[in-house]
Short mmCIF file of C-alpha atoms in Angstrom, two decimals:
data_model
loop_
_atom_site.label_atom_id
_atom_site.label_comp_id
_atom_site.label_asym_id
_atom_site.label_seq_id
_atom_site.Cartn_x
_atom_site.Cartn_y
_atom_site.Cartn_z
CA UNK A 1115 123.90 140.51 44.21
CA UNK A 1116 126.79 138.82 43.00
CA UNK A 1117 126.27 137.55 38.89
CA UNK A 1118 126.56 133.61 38.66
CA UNK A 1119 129.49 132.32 37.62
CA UNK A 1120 127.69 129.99 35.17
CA UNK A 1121 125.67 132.69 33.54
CA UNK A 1122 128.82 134.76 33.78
CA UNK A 1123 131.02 132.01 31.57
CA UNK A 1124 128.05 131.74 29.21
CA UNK A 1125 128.37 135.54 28.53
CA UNK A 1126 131.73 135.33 28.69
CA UNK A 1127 131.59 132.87 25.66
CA UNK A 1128 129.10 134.23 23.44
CA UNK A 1129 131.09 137.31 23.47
CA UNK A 1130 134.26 135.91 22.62
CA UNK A 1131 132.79 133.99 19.81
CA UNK A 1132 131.01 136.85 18.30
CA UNK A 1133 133.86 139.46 18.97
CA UNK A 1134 135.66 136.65 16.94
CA UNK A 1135 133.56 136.42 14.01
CA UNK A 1136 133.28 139.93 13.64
CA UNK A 1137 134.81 141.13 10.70
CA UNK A 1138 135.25 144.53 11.52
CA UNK A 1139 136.78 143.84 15.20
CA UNK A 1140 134.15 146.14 16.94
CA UNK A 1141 132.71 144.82 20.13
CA UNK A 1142 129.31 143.30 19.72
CA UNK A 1143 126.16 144.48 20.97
CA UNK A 1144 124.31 143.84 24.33
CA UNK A 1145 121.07 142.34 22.42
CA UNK A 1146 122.86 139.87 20.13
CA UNK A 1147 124.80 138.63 22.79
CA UNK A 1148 121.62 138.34 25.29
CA UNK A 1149 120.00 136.66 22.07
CA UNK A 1150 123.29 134.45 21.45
CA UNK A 1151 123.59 133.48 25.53
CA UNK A 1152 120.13 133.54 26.31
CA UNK A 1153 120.38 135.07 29.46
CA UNK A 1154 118.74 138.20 31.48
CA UNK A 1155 119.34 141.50 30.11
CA UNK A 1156 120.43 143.24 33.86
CA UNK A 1157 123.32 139.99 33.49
CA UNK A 1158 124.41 140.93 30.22
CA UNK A 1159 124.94 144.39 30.69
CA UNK A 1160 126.69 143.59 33.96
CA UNK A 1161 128.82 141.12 32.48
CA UNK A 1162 129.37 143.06 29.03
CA UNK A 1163 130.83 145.99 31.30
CA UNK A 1164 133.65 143.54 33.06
CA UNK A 1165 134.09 141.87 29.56
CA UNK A 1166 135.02 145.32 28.23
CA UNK A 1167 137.09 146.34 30.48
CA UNK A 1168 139.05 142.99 30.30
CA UNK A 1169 139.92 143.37 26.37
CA UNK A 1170 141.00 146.58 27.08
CA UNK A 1171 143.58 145.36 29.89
CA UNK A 1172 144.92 143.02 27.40
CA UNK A 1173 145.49 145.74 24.57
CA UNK A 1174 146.78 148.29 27.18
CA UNK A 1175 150.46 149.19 26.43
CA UNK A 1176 152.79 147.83 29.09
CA UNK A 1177 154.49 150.96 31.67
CA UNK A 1178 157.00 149.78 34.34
CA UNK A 1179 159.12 152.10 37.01
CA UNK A 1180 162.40 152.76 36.36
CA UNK A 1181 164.40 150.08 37.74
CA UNK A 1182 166.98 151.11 40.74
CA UNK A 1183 170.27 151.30 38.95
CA UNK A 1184 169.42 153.75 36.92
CA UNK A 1185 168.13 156.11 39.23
CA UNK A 1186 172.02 157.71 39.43
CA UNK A 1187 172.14 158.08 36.02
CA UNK A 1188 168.84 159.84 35.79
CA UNK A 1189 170.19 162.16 39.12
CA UNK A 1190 173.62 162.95 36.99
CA UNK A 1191 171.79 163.68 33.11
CA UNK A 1192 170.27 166.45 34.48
CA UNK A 1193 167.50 168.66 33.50
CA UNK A 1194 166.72 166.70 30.05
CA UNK A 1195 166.36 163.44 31.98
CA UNK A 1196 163.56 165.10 34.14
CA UNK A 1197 161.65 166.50 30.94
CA UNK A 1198 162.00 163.09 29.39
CA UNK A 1199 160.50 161.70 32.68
CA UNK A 1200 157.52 164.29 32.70
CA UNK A 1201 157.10 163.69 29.30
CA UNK A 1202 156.57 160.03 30.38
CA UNK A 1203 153.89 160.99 33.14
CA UNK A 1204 152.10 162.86 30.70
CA UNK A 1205 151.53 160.15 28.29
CA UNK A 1206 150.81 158.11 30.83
CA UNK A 1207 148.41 160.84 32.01
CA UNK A 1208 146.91 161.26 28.59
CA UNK A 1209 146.77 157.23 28.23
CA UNK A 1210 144.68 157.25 31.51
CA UNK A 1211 142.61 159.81 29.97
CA UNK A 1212 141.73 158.07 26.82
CA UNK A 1213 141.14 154.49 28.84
CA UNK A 1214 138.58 156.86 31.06
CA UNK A 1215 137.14 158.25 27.71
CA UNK A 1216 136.64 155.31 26.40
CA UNK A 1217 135.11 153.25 29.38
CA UNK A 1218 132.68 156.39 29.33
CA UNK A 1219 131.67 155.60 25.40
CA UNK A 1220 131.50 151.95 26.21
CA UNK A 1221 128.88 152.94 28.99
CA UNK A 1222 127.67 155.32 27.30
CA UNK A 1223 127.28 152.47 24.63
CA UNK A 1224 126.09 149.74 26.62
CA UNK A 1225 123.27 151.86 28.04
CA UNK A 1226 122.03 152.94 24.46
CA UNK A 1227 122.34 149.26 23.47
CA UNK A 1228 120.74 148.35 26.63
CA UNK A 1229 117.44 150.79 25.88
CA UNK A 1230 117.48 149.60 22.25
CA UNK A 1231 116.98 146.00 23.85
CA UNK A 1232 114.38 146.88 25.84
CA UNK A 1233 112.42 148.89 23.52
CA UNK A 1234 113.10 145.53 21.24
CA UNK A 1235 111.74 143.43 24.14
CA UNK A 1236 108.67 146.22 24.56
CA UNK A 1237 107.45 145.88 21.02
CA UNK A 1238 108.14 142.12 21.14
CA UNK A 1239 105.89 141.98 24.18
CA UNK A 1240 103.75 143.74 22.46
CA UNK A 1241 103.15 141.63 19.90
CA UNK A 1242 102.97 138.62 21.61
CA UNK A 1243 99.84 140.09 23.83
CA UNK A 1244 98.47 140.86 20.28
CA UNK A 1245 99.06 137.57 19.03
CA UNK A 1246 97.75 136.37 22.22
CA UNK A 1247 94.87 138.12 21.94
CA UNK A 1248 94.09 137.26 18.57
CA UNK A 1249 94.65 133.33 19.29
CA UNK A 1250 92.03 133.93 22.26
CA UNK A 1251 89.99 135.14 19.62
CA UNK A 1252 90.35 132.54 17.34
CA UNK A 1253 90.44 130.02 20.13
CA UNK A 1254 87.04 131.44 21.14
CA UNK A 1255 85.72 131.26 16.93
CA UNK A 1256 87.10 127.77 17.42
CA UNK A 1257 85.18 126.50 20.32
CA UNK A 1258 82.15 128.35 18.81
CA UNK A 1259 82.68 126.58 15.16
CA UNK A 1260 83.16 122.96 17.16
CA UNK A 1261 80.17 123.70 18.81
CA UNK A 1262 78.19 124.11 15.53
CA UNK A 1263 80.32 121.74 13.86
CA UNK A 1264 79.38 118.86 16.95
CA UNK A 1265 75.29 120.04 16.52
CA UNK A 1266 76.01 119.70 12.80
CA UNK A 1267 77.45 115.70 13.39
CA UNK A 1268 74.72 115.07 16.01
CA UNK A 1269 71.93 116.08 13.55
CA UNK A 1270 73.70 114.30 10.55
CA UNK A 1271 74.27 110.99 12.65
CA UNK A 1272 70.50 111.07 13.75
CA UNK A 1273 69.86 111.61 10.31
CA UNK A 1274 72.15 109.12 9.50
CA UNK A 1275 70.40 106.59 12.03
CA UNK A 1276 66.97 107.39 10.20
CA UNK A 1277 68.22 106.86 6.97
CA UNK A 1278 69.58 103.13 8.25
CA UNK A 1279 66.28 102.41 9.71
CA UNK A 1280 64.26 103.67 7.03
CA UNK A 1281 66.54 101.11 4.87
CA UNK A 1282 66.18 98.33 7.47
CA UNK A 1283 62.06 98.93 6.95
CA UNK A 1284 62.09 99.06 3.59
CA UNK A 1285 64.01 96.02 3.44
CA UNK A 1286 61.66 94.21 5.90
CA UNK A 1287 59.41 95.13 3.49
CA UNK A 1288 60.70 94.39 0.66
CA UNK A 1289 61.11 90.68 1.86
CA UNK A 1290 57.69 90.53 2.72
CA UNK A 1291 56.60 91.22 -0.35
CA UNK A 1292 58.76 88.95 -1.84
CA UNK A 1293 57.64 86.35 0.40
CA UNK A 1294 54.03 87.54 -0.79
CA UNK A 1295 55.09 87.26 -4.55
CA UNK A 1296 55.83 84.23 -3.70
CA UNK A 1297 52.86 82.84 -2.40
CA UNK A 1298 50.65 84.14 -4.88
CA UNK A 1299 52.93 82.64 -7.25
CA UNK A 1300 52.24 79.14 -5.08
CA UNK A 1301 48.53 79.92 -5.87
CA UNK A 1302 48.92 80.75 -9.34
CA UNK A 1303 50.42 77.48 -9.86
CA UNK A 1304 47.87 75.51 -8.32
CA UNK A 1305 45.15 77.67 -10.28
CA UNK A 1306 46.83 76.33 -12.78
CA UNK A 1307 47.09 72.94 -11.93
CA UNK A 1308 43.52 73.10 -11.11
CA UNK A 1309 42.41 74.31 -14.26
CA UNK A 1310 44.43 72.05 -16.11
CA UNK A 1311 42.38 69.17 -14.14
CA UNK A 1312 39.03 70.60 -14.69
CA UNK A 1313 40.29 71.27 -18.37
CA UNK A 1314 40.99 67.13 -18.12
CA UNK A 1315 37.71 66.33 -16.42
CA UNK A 1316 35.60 68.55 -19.02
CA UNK A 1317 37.73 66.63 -21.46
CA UNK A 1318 36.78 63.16 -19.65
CA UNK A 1319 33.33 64.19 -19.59
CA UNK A 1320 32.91 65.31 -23.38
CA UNK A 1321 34.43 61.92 -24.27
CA UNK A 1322 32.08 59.83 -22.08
CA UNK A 1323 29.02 62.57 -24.28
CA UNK A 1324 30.68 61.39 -27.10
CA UNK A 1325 30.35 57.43 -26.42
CA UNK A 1326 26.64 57.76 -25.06
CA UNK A 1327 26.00 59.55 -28.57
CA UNK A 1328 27.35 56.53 -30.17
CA UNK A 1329 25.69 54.38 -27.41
CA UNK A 1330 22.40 56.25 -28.56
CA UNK A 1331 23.07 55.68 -32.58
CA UNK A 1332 23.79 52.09 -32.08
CA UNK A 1333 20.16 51.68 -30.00
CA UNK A 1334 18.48 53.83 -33.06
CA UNK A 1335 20.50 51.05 -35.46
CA UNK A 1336 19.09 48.21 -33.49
CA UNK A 1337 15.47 49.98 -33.17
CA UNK A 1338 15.46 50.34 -36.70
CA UNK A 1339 17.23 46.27 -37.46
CA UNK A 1340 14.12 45.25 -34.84
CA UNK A 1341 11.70 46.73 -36.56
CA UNK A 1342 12.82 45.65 -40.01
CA UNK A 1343 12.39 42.40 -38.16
CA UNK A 1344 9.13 43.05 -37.10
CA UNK A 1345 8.30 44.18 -40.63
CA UNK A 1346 9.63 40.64 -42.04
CA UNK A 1347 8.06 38.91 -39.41
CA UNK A 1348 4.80 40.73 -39.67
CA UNK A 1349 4.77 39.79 -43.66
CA UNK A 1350 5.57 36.19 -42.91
CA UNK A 1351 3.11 35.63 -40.29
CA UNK A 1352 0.49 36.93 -42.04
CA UNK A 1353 -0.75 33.58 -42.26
CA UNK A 1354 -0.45 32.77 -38.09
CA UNK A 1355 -1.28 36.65 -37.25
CA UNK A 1356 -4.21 35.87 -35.20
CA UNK A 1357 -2.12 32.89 -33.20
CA UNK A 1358 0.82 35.30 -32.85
CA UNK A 1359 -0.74 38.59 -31.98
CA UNK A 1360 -0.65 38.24 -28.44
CA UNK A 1361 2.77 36.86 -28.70
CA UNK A 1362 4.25 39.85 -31.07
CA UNK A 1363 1.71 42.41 -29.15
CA UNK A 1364 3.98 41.51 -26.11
CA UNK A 1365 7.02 42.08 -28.25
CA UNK A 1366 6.30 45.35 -29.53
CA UNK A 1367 5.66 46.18 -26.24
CA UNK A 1368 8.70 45.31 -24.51
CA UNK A 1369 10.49 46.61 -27.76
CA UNK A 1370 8.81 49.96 -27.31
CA UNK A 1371 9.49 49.52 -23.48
CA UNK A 1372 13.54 49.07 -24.72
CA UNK A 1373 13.01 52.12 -27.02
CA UNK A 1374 11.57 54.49 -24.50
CA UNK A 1375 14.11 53.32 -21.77
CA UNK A 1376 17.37 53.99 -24.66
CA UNK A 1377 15.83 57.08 -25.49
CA UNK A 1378 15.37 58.13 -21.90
CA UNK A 1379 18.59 56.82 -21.31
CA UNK A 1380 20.20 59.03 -24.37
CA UNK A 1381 17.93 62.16 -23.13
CA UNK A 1382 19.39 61.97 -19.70
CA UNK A 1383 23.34 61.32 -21.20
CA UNK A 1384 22.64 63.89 -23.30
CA UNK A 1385 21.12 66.42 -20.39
CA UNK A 1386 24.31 65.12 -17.85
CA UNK A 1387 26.52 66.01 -20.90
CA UNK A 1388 24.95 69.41 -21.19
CA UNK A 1389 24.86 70.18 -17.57
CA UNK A 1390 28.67 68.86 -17.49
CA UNK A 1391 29.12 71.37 -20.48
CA UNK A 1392 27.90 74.33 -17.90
CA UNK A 1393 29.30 73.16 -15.15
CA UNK A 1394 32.73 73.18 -16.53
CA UNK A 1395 32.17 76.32 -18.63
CA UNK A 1396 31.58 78.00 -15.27
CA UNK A 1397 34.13 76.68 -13.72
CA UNK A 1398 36.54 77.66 -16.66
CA UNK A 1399 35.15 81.13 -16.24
CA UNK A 1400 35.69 80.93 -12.39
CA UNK A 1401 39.05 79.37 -13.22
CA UNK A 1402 39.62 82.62 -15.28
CA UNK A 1403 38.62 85.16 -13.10
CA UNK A 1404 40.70 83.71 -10.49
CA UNK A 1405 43.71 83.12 -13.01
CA UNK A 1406 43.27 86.89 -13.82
CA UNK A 1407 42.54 88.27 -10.02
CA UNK A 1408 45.77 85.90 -9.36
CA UNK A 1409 47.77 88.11 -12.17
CA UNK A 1410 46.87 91.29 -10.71
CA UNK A 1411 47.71 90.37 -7.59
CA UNK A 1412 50.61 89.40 -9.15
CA UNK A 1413 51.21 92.30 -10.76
CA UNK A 1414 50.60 94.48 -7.65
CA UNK A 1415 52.95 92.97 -5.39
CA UNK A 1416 55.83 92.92 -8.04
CA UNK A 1417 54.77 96.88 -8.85
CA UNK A 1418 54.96 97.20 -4.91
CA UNK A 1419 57.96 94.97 -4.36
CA UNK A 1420 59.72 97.65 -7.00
CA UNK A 1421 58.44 100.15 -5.09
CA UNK A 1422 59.79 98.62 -2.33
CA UNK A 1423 63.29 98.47 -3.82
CA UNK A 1424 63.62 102.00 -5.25
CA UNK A 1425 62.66 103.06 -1.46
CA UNK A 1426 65.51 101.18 -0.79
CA UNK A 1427 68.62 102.12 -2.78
CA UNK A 1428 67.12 105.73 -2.13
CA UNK A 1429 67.51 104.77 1.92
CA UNK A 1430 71.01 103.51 0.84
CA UNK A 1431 72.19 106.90 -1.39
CA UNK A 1432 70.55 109.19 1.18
CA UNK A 1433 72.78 106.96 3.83
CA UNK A 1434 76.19 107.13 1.37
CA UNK A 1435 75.15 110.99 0.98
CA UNK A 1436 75.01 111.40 5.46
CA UNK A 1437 78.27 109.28 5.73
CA UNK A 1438 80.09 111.41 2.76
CA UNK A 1439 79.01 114.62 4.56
CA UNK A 1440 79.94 113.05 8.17
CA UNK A 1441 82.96 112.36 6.61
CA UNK A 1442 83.35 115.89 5.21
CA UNK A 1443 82.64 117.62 8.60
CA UNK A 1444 84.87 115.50 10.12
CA UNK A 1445 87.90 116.56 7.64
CA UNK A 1446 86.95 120.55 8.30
CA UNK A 1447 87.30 119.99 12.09
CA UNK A 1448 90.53 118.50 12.00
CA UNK A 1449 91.52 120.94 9.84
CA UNK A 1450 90.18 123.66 11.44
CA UNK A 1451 92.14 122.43 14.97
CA UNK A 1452 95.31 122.24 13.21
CA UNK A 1453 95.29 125.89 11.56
CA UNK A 1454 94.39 127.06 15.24
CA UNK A 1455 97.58 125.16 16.71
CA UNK A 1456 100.41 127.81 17.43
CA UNK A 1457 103.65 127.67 15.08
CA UNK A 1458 107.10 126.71 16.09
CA UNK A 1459 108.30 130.24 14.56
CA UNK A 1460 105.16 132.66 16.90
CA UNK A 1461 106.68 130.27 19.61
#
């Protein structure tokens, strides 16, 4: 099969160039002009062979026949001009010789270089099946590791999920018990705004004790001024007692009759004032209790409200903690990926 010209001229080239930056002059080698023209090792050696055989044509001292005029010259020098022309065919024999000899090394040559290349392409196939095999290996660590690595996301981003919706509760929680807080503050403040009425009504009542007290003294002053009276009158009408004894008997009577009805009057203002007395003490201490049930209430609902809150930033760091190792696993697989991509130099 013919060689293509195109591959041929590539050769050609590479051959040329390197034969022209050798230093030394020697031909170069099948394998670094393969590498240099990138083409099939069979073509280089084939080509290589013609390229040879072309620089030695072109260094190849020049031998032409004697031309025709001189032929009767040659015919009348004799015996000397005969040795001089054997002497010619010899060196021309020996020059064919040493063109054979060295075609031979330069095959001789090419099919050393052309085993060296193939052994060179031998161990490189070689280690490319090992490098293959190894990146099947790794590829198969790889898909092995994602596996685990995906399991490892899935569980973190259902923990992660948790986490959020433990938050989510505890907020919901946390509002409620703020909203709680609140309305037990609403009832502390109207426990206090009822004790401060009953504390105004107690007040109210102790005043209205107070001015039935005086109410009582001023009916004990006018008992006593009526019976000073009575006394006066009693001395004067000493004289007229028997003509005013029915009269005064009907006095003292309705006097007495006042007396007993201010004193009744003071025992029941005093008794009201008493009972008020109770009834607002136990109210106060009903106001107390529920002042003080109220504050522990209170207090419970804030304690649980902080509760509430700690649950909550610990929801929020155990979701930061998820996300940061999310985050973290997500770094290692990329990482991972990239150390398992091939390099341009194993290429």
């Amino acid at each position: 099969m013919a060689l293509n010209p195109d591959v041929k001229k590539r050769i050609f080239d590479a051959a040329d160039e390197l034969h022209a930056t050798s230093e030394t002059g020697e031909y170069p080698n099948v394998e670094a002009v393969r590498q240099r023209s990138r083409a099939g090792m069979n073509n280089v050696v084939e080509a290589m062979q013609e390229w040879r055989q072309n620089q030695r044509k072109q260094v190849q001292a020049v031998r032409e026949p004697l031309p025709a005029n001189l032929h009767g010259v040659l015919q009348n020098m004799g015996q000397s001009l005969w040795e001089t022309a054997q002497q010619l065919a010899n060196e021309s024999l020996d020059t064919a010789r040493a063109a054979f000899e060295s075609e031979k090394a330069d095959l001789l040559q090419l099919s050393v270089e052309q085993s060296d290349a193939y052994e060179k392409q031998a161990a490189e196939l070689e280690t490319a099946h090992l490098r293959i095999a190894e990146l099947e290996r790794l590829v198969e660590v790889a898909e092995t590791t994602a596996q685990a690595i995906a399991q490892q996301l899935e569980d973190v981003q259902h923990a992660l999920l948790s986490s959020e919706q433990k938050a989510t509760l505890a907020e919901q929680k946390a509002d409620e018990i703020e909203h709680r807080a609140a309305d037990l503050r609403t009832e502390l403040d109207h426990a206090h705004t009822e004790a401060d009425r009953l504390r105004i009504e107690r007040d109210k009542a102790q005043d209205r004790a107070e001015e039935a007290a005086k109410q009582a003294e001023k009916a004990d002053a006018r008992t006593e001024q009526l019976r000073e009276v009575l006394a006066s009158q009693t001395e004067k009408a000493d004289s007229t007692i028997e003509q005013l004894r029915e009269s005064l008997t009907t006095q003292i009577a309705k006097s007495d009759a006042i007396i007993e009805q201010l004193r009744t009057e003071l025992t029941e203002t005093r008794t009201k004032a008493e009972a008020s007395d109770q009834l607002h003490a136990e109210q106060r201490k009903r106001t107390a209790e529920e002042v003080h049930r109220s504050a522990e209430r209170m207090a419970k609902a804030e304690t649980e409200c902080d509760k509430a809150r700690m649950a909550a930033a610990e929801a929020r760091e155990e979701a930061a903690t998820l996300r940061g190792q999310l985050e973290a696993t997500k770094t290692q697989n990329a990482a991972m990926l990239a150390a398992l991509k091939p390099s341009p130099a194993s290429n």
